[in-house]
Amino acid sequence: QSLAHLLNYSPGHFVGELVQPGGPGFQFALQRSAHFARFAQMGYVLRIYQPTYLDLCPRSSTSASCDTYRETDVGVIRQQPLSFAEKVQMIATSYLSRSRLGKQALQWAARAAQRFGVTFWAGNRDASVTPTAIASMVTARRVIHDLSKASGGELFFVHLLLPHSPYSYDADCRLRPLRDWRIAQDPEALRDTANSAAGRALRYAGYGGQVRCVLNLVQNVIDAVPPPLQRDSILIVQGDHGSRIGLLSPPQAADAPNFNYWDWYSTLFAVRSPSLEAGYESRAVPLPCLLRLLADSNFGSVQRLAACAA
């Protein structure tokens, strides 16, 4: 929903029909995008890279190409530096977590393994036991290759599930051993909680490494822009939610300290445009309003930002 409202410049109110159940192969589908329509009308070719979680491809546009990757595809681990035992465990866990009975079996196995001092990775309560980060990394490298061949007049929109959990990469983008992977929330946490204080700190350590990896990835994307296009290129780096490594679950956020809000809801919006001066904005601003303001000014001004912060 955050991406849907961002791409339709819709701050301050919820528009439920922007996202509907997806077609074959997709969990959800975006119904319209004012942002994509604007740039298609200006003559831009849209190049969209997306997971099967959310279909962003504008069906009405003849100037769009859509590259879809399956974030749940265990086939991406084939060429990864994981041991045979780790690959077997990941495949088994991925399939078992698709059913309620399988998830219960995984939780039982995790508790038994912990009791006997055996390392076991069993995913989290919402069954997101997937090679998400690996699939996103494979796609990111494909984007860098494609971007290096860009010729101008193209809008690249890339939806990567990074630094999304599981935290599979270290700060140097090396794949961690499976035993060191972490997820955002403790599957054994008490009701209405997401983590203990110690568990939150442990997960932030894994998350921090993957964030550093993503920063390196962003630099690689910037470096891939062909030299003739670099001066006039506009680049946006944007998240859709916070780390979600909180102490409390979202329904209890109203009773939580500020850092719990940051854990769940704070996100990054960084933009580079040849017409914008470097700076940092400390006000809380609805990002759909900010994107609309920038697009209306051809990414040349944020002078009316106070209207968004009001």
Tab-separated table of N, CA, C and O in Angstrom, residues 200-290:
chain	number	residue	atom	x	y	z
A	200	ARG	N	16.208	-7.936	19.697
A	200	ARG	CA	16.199	-6.770	18.815
A	200	ARG	C	17.622	-6.355	18.464
A	200	ARG	O	17.939	-6.061	17.302
A	201	ALA	N	18.497	-6.321	19.461
A	201	ALA	CA	19.891	-5.942	19.220
A	201	ALA	C	20.573	-6.934	18.285
A	201	ALA	O	21.328	-6.546	17.384
A	202	LEU	N	20.304	-8.224	18.484
A	202	LEU	CA	20.905	-9.254	17.639
A	202	LEU	C	20.451	-9.097	16.198
A	202	LEU	O	21.263	-9.203	15.257
A	203	ARG	N	19.171	-8.840	15.996
A	203	ARG	CA	18.656	-8.700	14.645
A	203	ARG	C	19.151	-7.423	13.985
A	203	ARG	O	19.413	-7.406	12.777
A	204	TYR	N	19.291	-6.358	14.744
A	204	TYR	CA	19.818	-5.127	14.160
A	204	TYR	C	21.266	-5.302	13.705
A	204	TYR	O	21.701	-4.676	12.737
A	205	ALA	N	22.016	-6.157	14.382
A	205	ALA	CA	23.386	-6.415	13.950
A	205	ALA	C	23.392	-7.057	12.564
A	205	ALA	O	24.175	-6.668	11.684
A	206	GLY	N	22.505	-8.035	12.340
A	206	GLY	CA	22.406	-8.659	11.026
A	206	GLY	C	21.852	-7.708	9.985
A	206	GLY	O	22.341	-7.654	8.848
A	207	TYR	N	20.860	-6.940	10.379
A	207	TYR	CA	20.245	-5.968	9.470
A	207	TYR	C	21.256	-4.910	9.050
A	207	TYR	O	21.331	-4.532	7.872
A	208	GLY	N	22.048	-4.440	10.008
A	208	GLY	CA	23.024	-3.394	9.713
A	208	GLY	C	24.022	-3.825	8.658
A	208	GLY	O	24.382	-3.048	7.767
A	209	GLY	N	24.475	-5.091	8.742
A	209	GLY	CA	25.388	-5.584	7.724
A	209	GLY	C	24.752	-5.593	6.347
A	209	GLY	O	25.365	-5.179	5.353
A	210	GLN	N	23.497	-6.033	6.269
A	210	GLN	CA	22.824	-6.085	4.973
A	210	GLN	C	22.544	-4.689	4.438
A	210	GLN	O	22.587	-4.469	3.217
A	211	VAL	N	22.282	-3.730	5.323
A	211	VAL	CA	22.102	-2.345	4.892
A	211	VAL	C	23.390	-1.822	4.258
A	211	VAL	O	23.368	-1.150	3.216
A	212	ARG	N	24.531	-2.110	4.887
A	212	ARG	CA	25.814	-1.696	4.318
A	212	ARG	C	26.011	-2.303	2.931
A	212	ARG	O	26.510	-1.653	2.007
A	213	CYS	N	25.631	-3.558	2.790
A	213	CYS	CA	25.706	-4.214	1.487
A	213	CYS	C	24.854	-3.476	0.466
A	213	CYS	O	25.279	-3.231	-0.668
A	214	VAL	N	23.641	-3.094	0.856
A	214	VAL	CA	22.738	-2.399	-0.063
A	214	VAL	C	23.301	-1.034	-0.448
A	214	VAL	O	23.173	-0.595	-1.598
A	215	LEU	N	23.951	-0.348	0.495
A	215	LEU	CA	24.578	0.933	0.157
A	215	LEU	C	25.653	0.736	-0.914
A	215	LEU	O	25.791	1.553	-1.837
A	216	ASN	N	26.428	-0.326	-0.787
A	216	ASN	CA	27.420	-0.633	-1.825
A	216	ASN	C	26.732	-0.921	-3.156
A	216	ASN	O	27.207	-0.517	-4.227
A	217	LEU	N	25.591	-1.603	-3.083
A	217	LEU	CA	24.838	-1.930	-4.287
A	217	LEU	C	24.322	-0.656	-4.964
A	217	LEU	O	24.374	-0.515	-6.187
A	218	VAL	N	23.815	0.269	-4.154
A	218	VAL	CA	23.342	1.549	-4.693
A	218	VAL	C	24.479	2.285	-5.388
A	218	VAL	O	24.305	2.873	-6.461
A	219	GLN	N	25.672	2.263	-4.784
A	219	GLN	CA	26.819	2.902	-5.414
A	219	GLN	C	27.134	2.254	-6.757
A	219	GLN	O	27.471	2.935	-7.742
A	220	ASN	N	27.016	0.940	-6.814
A	220	ASN	CA	27.251	0.231	-8.080
A	220	ASN	C	26.224	0.631	-9.140
A	220	ASN	O	26.551	0.732	-10.331
A	221	VAL	N	24.979	0.833	-8.703
A	221	VAL	CA	23.937	1.282	-9.638
A	221	VAL	C	24.272	2.674	-10.174
A	221	VAL	O	24.192	2.938	-11.378
A	222	ILE	N	24.676	3.574	-9.292
A	222	ILE	CA	25.034	4.926	-9.714
A	222	ILE	C	26.209	4.894	-10.686
A	222	ILE	O	26.204	5.579	-11.716
A	223	ASP	N	27.203	4.086	-10.361
A	223	ASP	CA	28.381	3.993	-11.220
A	223	ASP	C	28.056	3.393	-12.585
A	223	ASP	O	28.801	3.618	-13.558
A	224	ALA	N	26.974	2.617	-12.658
A	224	ALA	CA	26.619	1.959	-13.918
A	224	ALA	C	25.985	2.909	-14.926
A	224	ALA	O	25.918	2.590	-16.123
A	225	VAL	N	25.514	4.067	-14.483
A	225	VAL	CA	24.897	5.019	-15.413
A	225	VAL	C	25.957	5.455	-16.432
A	225	VAL	O	27.038	5.903	-16.048
A	226	PRO	N	25.687	5.304	-17.720
A	226	PRO	CA	26.682	5.669	-18.728
A	226	PRO	C	27.144	7.120	-18.561
A	226	PRO	O	26.326	8.010	-18.275
A	227	PRO	N	28.432	7.394	-18.724
A	227	PRO	CA	28.972	8.743	-18.511
A	227	PRO	C	28.208	9.858	-19.219
A	227	PRO	O	27.981	10.919	-18.612
A	228	PRO	N	27.762	9.689	-20.485
A	228	PRO	CA	27.040	10.796	-21.126
A	228	PRO	C	25.719	11.156	-20.441
A	228	PRO	O	25.182	12.246	-20.662
A	229	LEU	N	25.176	10.218	-19.628
A	229	LEU	CA	23.875	10.454	-18.989
A	229	LEU	C	24.008	10.884	-17.532
A	229	LEU	O	23.010	11.262	-16.911
A	230	GLN	N	25.184	10.810	-16.960
A	230	GLN	CA	25.331	11.002	-15.518
A	230	GLN	C	24.941	12.404	-15.067
A	230	GLN	O	24.300	12.576	-14.027
A	231	ARG	N	25.297	13.421	-15.820
A	231	ARG	CA	25.033	14.793	-15.361
A	231	ARG	C	23.546	15.064	-15.205
A	231	ARG	O	23.119	15.702	-14.238
A	232	ASP	N	22.733	14.574	-16.119
A	232	ASP	CA	21.305	14.892	-16.116
A	232	ASP	C	20.438	13.808	-15.497
A	232	ASP	O	19.208	13.953	-15.439
A	233	SER	N	21.034	12.732	-15.024
A	233	SER	CA	20.232	11.645	-14.461
A	233	SER	C	19.606	12.043	-13.131
A	233	SER	O	20.188	12.784	-12.348
A	234	ILE	N	18.414	11.538	-12.911
A	234	ILE	CA	17.709	11.701	-11.638
A	234	ILE	C	17.636	10.329	-10.993
A	234	ILE	O	17.187	9.362	-11.617
A	235	LEU	N	18.105	10.232	-9.755
A	235	LEU	CA	18.106	8.956	-9.042
A	235	LEU	C	17.366	9.102	-7.722
A	235	LEU	O	17.577	10.077	-6.995
A	236	ILE	N	16.510	8.144	-7.429
A	236	ILE	CA	15.753	8.131	-6.175
A	236	ILE	C	16.000	6.795	-5.481
A	236	ILE	O	15.897	5.741	-6.100
A	237	VAL	N	16.329	6.862	-4.213
A	237	VAL	CA	16.444	5.654	-3.386
A	237	VAL	C	15.370	5.748	-2.316
A	237	VAL	O	15.335	6.718	-1.554
A	238	GLN	N	14.511	4.772	-2.256
A	238	GLN	CA	13.324	4.875	-1.407
A	238	GLN	C	12.980	3.543	-0.764
A	238	GLN	O	13.034	2.499	-1.411
A	239	GLY	N	12.664	3.570	0.508
A	239	GLY	CA	12.139	2.401	1.188
A	239	GLY	C	10.632	2.493	1.317
A	239	GLY	O	10.046	3.549	1.072
A	240	ASP	N	9.992	1.395	1.698
A	240	ASP	CA	8.539	1.432	1.859
A	240	ASP	C	8.093	1.247	3.307
A	240	ASP	O	6.913	1.395	3.615
A	241	HIS	N	9.024	0.913	4.204
A	241	HIS	CA	8.695	0.832	5.628
A	241	HIS	C	10.000	0.771	6.393
A	241	HIS	O	11.091	0.766	5.804
A	242	GLY	N	9.906	0.750	7.712
A	242	GLY	CA	11.111	0.693	8.524
A	242	GLY	C	11.693	-0.707	8.592
A	242	GLY	O	11.288	-1.611	7.854
A	243	SER	N	12.618	-0.896	9.507
A	243	SER	CA	13.272	-2.201	9.627
A	243	SER	C	12.311	-3.285	10.112
A	243	SER	O	12.499	-4.459	9.838
A	244	ARG	N	11.281	-2.897	10.856
A	244	ARG	CA	10.334	-3.814	11.493
A	244	ARG	C	10.991	-4.672	12.574
A	244	ARG	O	10.425	-5.680	12.980
A	245	ILE	N	12.158	-4.261	13.017
A	245	ILE	CA	12.816	-4.967	14.128
A	245	ILE	C	12.413	-4.241	15.408
A	245	ILE	O	13.189	-3.486	16.003
A	246	GLY	N	11.178	-4.418	15.809
A	246	GLY	CA	10.645	-3.704	16.957
A	246	GLY	C	10.563	-4.572	18.200
A	246	GLY	O	10.737	-5.788	18.146
A	247	LEU	N	10.289	-3.913	19.315
A	247	LEU	CA	10.010	-4.645	20.549
A	247	LEU	C	8.558	-5.072	20.596
A	247	LEU	O	8.230	-6.166	21.052
A	248	LEU	N	7.676	-4.198	20.125
A	248	LEU	CA	6.243	-4.459	20.152
A	248	LEU	C	5.724	-4.645	18.741
A	248	LEU	O	6.303	-4.142	17.774
A	249	SER	N	4.629	-5.351	18.612
A	249	SER	CA	3.984	-5.511	17.322
A	249	SER	C	3.249	-4.224	16.952
A	249	SER	O	2.892	-3.433	17.836
A	250	PRO	N	2.985	-3.991	15.658
A	250	PRO	CA	2.367	-2.721	15.243
A	250	PRO	C	1.079	-2.349	15.966
A	250	PRO	O	0.887	-1.175	16.280
A	251	PRO	N	0.150	-3.296	16.285
A	251	PRO	CA	-1.075	-2.870	16.968
A	251	PRO	C	-0.825	-2.185	18.307
A	251	PRO	O	-1.670	-1.440	18.786
A	252	GLN	N	0.332	-2.437	18.924
A	252	GLN	CA	0.641	-1.839	20.209
A	252	GLN	C	1.507	-0.596	20.071
A	252	GLN	O	1.958	-0.039	21.070
A	253	ALA	N	1.720	-0.138	18.824
A	253	ALA	CA	2.668	0.963	18.611
A	253	ALA	C	2.240	2.249	19.310
A	253	ALA	O	3.063	3.045	19.715
A	254	ALA	N	0.925	2.464	19.476
A	254	ALA	CA	0.455	3.694	20.109
A	254	ALA	C	0.926	3.800	21.550
A	254	ALA	O	1.034	4.890	22.099
A	255	ASP	N	1.207	2.671	22.169
A	255	ASP	CA	1.652	2.666	23.560
A	255	ASP	C	3.165	2.528	23.676
A	255	ASP	O	3.689	2.348	24.770
A	256	ALA	N	3.855	2.601	22.547
A	256	ALA	CA	5.288	2.302	22.524
A	256	ALA	C	6.109	3.588	22.518
A	256	ALA	O	5.621	4.660	22.161
A	257	PRO	N	7.382	3.499	22.899
A	257	PRO	CA	8.275	4.650	22.795
A	257	PRO	C	8.541	4.989	21.334
A	257	PRO	O	8.256	4.211	20.426
A	258	ASN	N	9.124	6.184	21.125
A	258	ASN	CA	9.328	6.657	19.757
A	258	ASN	C	10.127	5.688	18.902
A	258	ASN	O	9.850	5.531	17.713
A	259	PHE	N	11.130	5.036	19.499
A	259	PHE	CA	11.970	4.184	18.662
A	259	PHE	C	11.184	3.027	18.069
A	259	PHE	O	11.561	2.474	17.041
A	260	ASN	N	10.068	2.636	18.692
A	260	ASN	CA	9.266	1.575	18.102
A	260	ASN	C	8.563	2.064	16.834
A	260	ASN	O	8.395	1.313	15.881
A	261	TYR	N	8.153	3.347	16.823
A	261	TYR	CA	7.627	3.935	15.588
A	261	TYR	C	8.690	3.913	14.506
A	261	TYR	O	8.424	3.584	13.346
A	262	TRP	N	9.905	4.304	14.864
A	262	TRP	CA	10.992	4.321	13.876
A	262	TRP	C	11.244	2.920	13.333
A	262	TRP	O	11.467	2.747	12.136
A	263	ASP	N	11.226	1.937	14.237
A	263	ASP	CA	11.469	0.564	13.798
A	263	ASP	C	10.477	0.137	12.714
A	263	ASP	O	10.843	-0.524	11.744
A	264	TRP	N	9.231	0.507	12.879
A	264	TRP	CA	8.196	0.002	11.982
A	264	TRP	C	7.940	0.912	10.788
A	264	TRP	O	7.645	0.425	9.690
A	265	TYR	N	8.008	2.217	10.980
A	265	TYR	CA	7.440	3.117	9.973
A	265	TYR	C	8.423	4.086	9.323
A	265	TYR	O	8.121	4.634	8.271
A	266	SER	N	9.563	4.349	9.912
A	266	SER	CA	10.472	5.312	9.290
A	266	SER	C	11.064	4.714	8.025
A	266	SER	O	11.284	3.510	7.927
A	267	THR	N	11.316	5.556	7.035
A	267	THR	CA	11.864	5.054	5.784
A	267	THR	C	12.724	6.117	5.133
A	267	THR	O	12.683	7.293	5.505
A	268	LEU	N	13.498	5.695	4.159
A	268	LEU	CA	14.460	6.566	3.488
A	268	LEU	C	13.884	7.110	2.189
A	268	LEU	O	13.239	6.384	1.440
A	269	PHE	N	14.124	8.385	1.938
A	269	PHE	CA	13.863	8.960	0.622
A	269	PHE	C	15.036	9.870	0.300
A	269	PHE	O	15.217	10.907	0.938
A	270	ALA	N	15.840	9.460	-0.652
A	270	ALA	CA	16.994	10.251	-1.072
A	270	ALA	C	16.891	10.471	-2.569
A	270	ALA	O	16.605	9.538	-3.321
A	271	VAL	N	17.092	11.711	-2.998
A	271	VAL	CA	16.965	12.018	-4.424
A	271	VAL	C	18.162	12.837	-4.876
A	271	VAL	O	18.638	13.733	-4.169
A	272	ARG	N	18.658	12.516	-6.046
A	272	ARG	CA	19.720	13.276	-6.691
A	272	ARG	C	19.193	13.797	-8.015
A	272	ARG	O	18.691	13.032	-8.850
A	273	SER	N	19.250	15.110	-8.195
A	273	SER	CA	18.847	15.732	-9.436
A	273	SER	C	19.829	16.852	-9.740
A	273	SER	O	20.305	17.530	-8.811
A	274	PRO	N	20.149	17.092	-10.994
A	274	PRO	CA	21.100	18.164	-11.306
A	274	PRO	C	20.604	19.541	-10.899
A	274	PRO	O	21.399	20.477	-10.775
A	275	SER	N	19.288	19.675	-10.643
A	275	SER	CA	18.720	20.981	-10.292
A	275	SER	C	18.554	21.180	-8.790
A	275	SER	O	18.122	22.254	-8.360
A	276	LEU	N	18.875	20.173	-7.990
A	276	LEU	CA	18.675	20.271	-6.541
A	276	LEU	C	20.006	20.450	-5.827
A	276	LEU	O	20.988	19.784	-6.148
A	277	GLU	N	20.000	21.360	-4.840
A	277	GLU	CA	21.173	21.511	-4.001
A	277	GLU	C	21.194	20.409	-2.948
A	277	GLU	O	20.157	19.928	-2.509
A	278	ALA	N	22.392	20.018	-2.535
A	278	ALA	CA	22.522	18.995	-1.508
A	278	ALA	C	21.972	19.505	-0.184
A	278	ALA	O	22.116	20.689	0.160
A	279	GLY	N	21.327	18.634	0.567
A	279	GLY	CA	20.783	19.035	1.857
A	279	GLY	C	20.083	17.871	2.528
A	279	GLY	O	19.937	16.793	1.947
A	280	TYR	N	19.642	18.128	3.768
A	280	TYR	CA	18.963	17.102	4.561
A	280	TYR	C	17.731	17.731	5.178
A	280	TYR	O	17.789	18.841	5.723
A	281	GLU	N	16.610	17.041	5.083
A	281	GLU	CA	15.349	17.547	5.620
A	281	GLU	C	14.971	16.766	6.865
A	281	GLU	O	14.855	15.537	6.821
A	282	SER	N	14.805	17.458	7.979
A	282	SER	CA	14.517	16.795	9.249
A	282	SER	C	13.024	16.736	9.563
A	282	SER	O	12.616	16.038	10.483
A	283	ARG	N	12.204	17.471	8.805
A	283	ARG	CA	10.763	17.413	9.065
A	283	ARG	C	10.171	16.085	8.604
A	283	ARG	O	10.661	15.475	7.661
A	284	ALA	N	9.116	15.659	9.289
A	284	ALA	CA	8.381	14.468	8.862
A	284	ALA	C	7.471	14.860	7.699
A	284	ALA	O	6.611	15.732	7.841
A	285	VAL	N	7.671	14.221	6.554
A	285	VAL	CA	6.963	14.606	5.334
A	285	VAL	C	6.330	13.368	4.700
A	285	VAL	O	6.999	12.347	4.551
A	286	PRO	N	5.053	13.418	4.315
A	286	PRO	CA	4.457	12.291	3.589
A	286	PRO	C	5.142	12.118	2.234
A	286	PRO	O	5.170	13.050	1.420
A	287	LEU	N	5.689	10.953	1.987
A	287	LEU	CA	6.481	10.756	0.777
A	287	LEU	C	5.662	10.866	-0.509
A	287	LEU	O	6.180	11.349	-1.523
A	288	PRO	N	4.378	10.461	-0.565
A	288	PRO	CA	3.618	10.696	-1.802
A	288	PRO	C	3.525	12.178	-2.157
A	288	PRO	O	3.581	12.544	-3.333
A	289	CYS	N	3.396	13.030	-1.135
A	289	CYS	CA	3.350	14.478	-1.381
A	289	CYS	C	4.705	14.974	-1.872
A	289	CYS	O	4.793	15.801	-2.787
A	290	LEU	N	5.777	14.465	-1.264
A	290	LEU	CA	7.117	14.868	-1.655
A	290	LEU	C	7.410	14.476	-3.102
A	290	LEU	O	7.949	15.273	-3.886
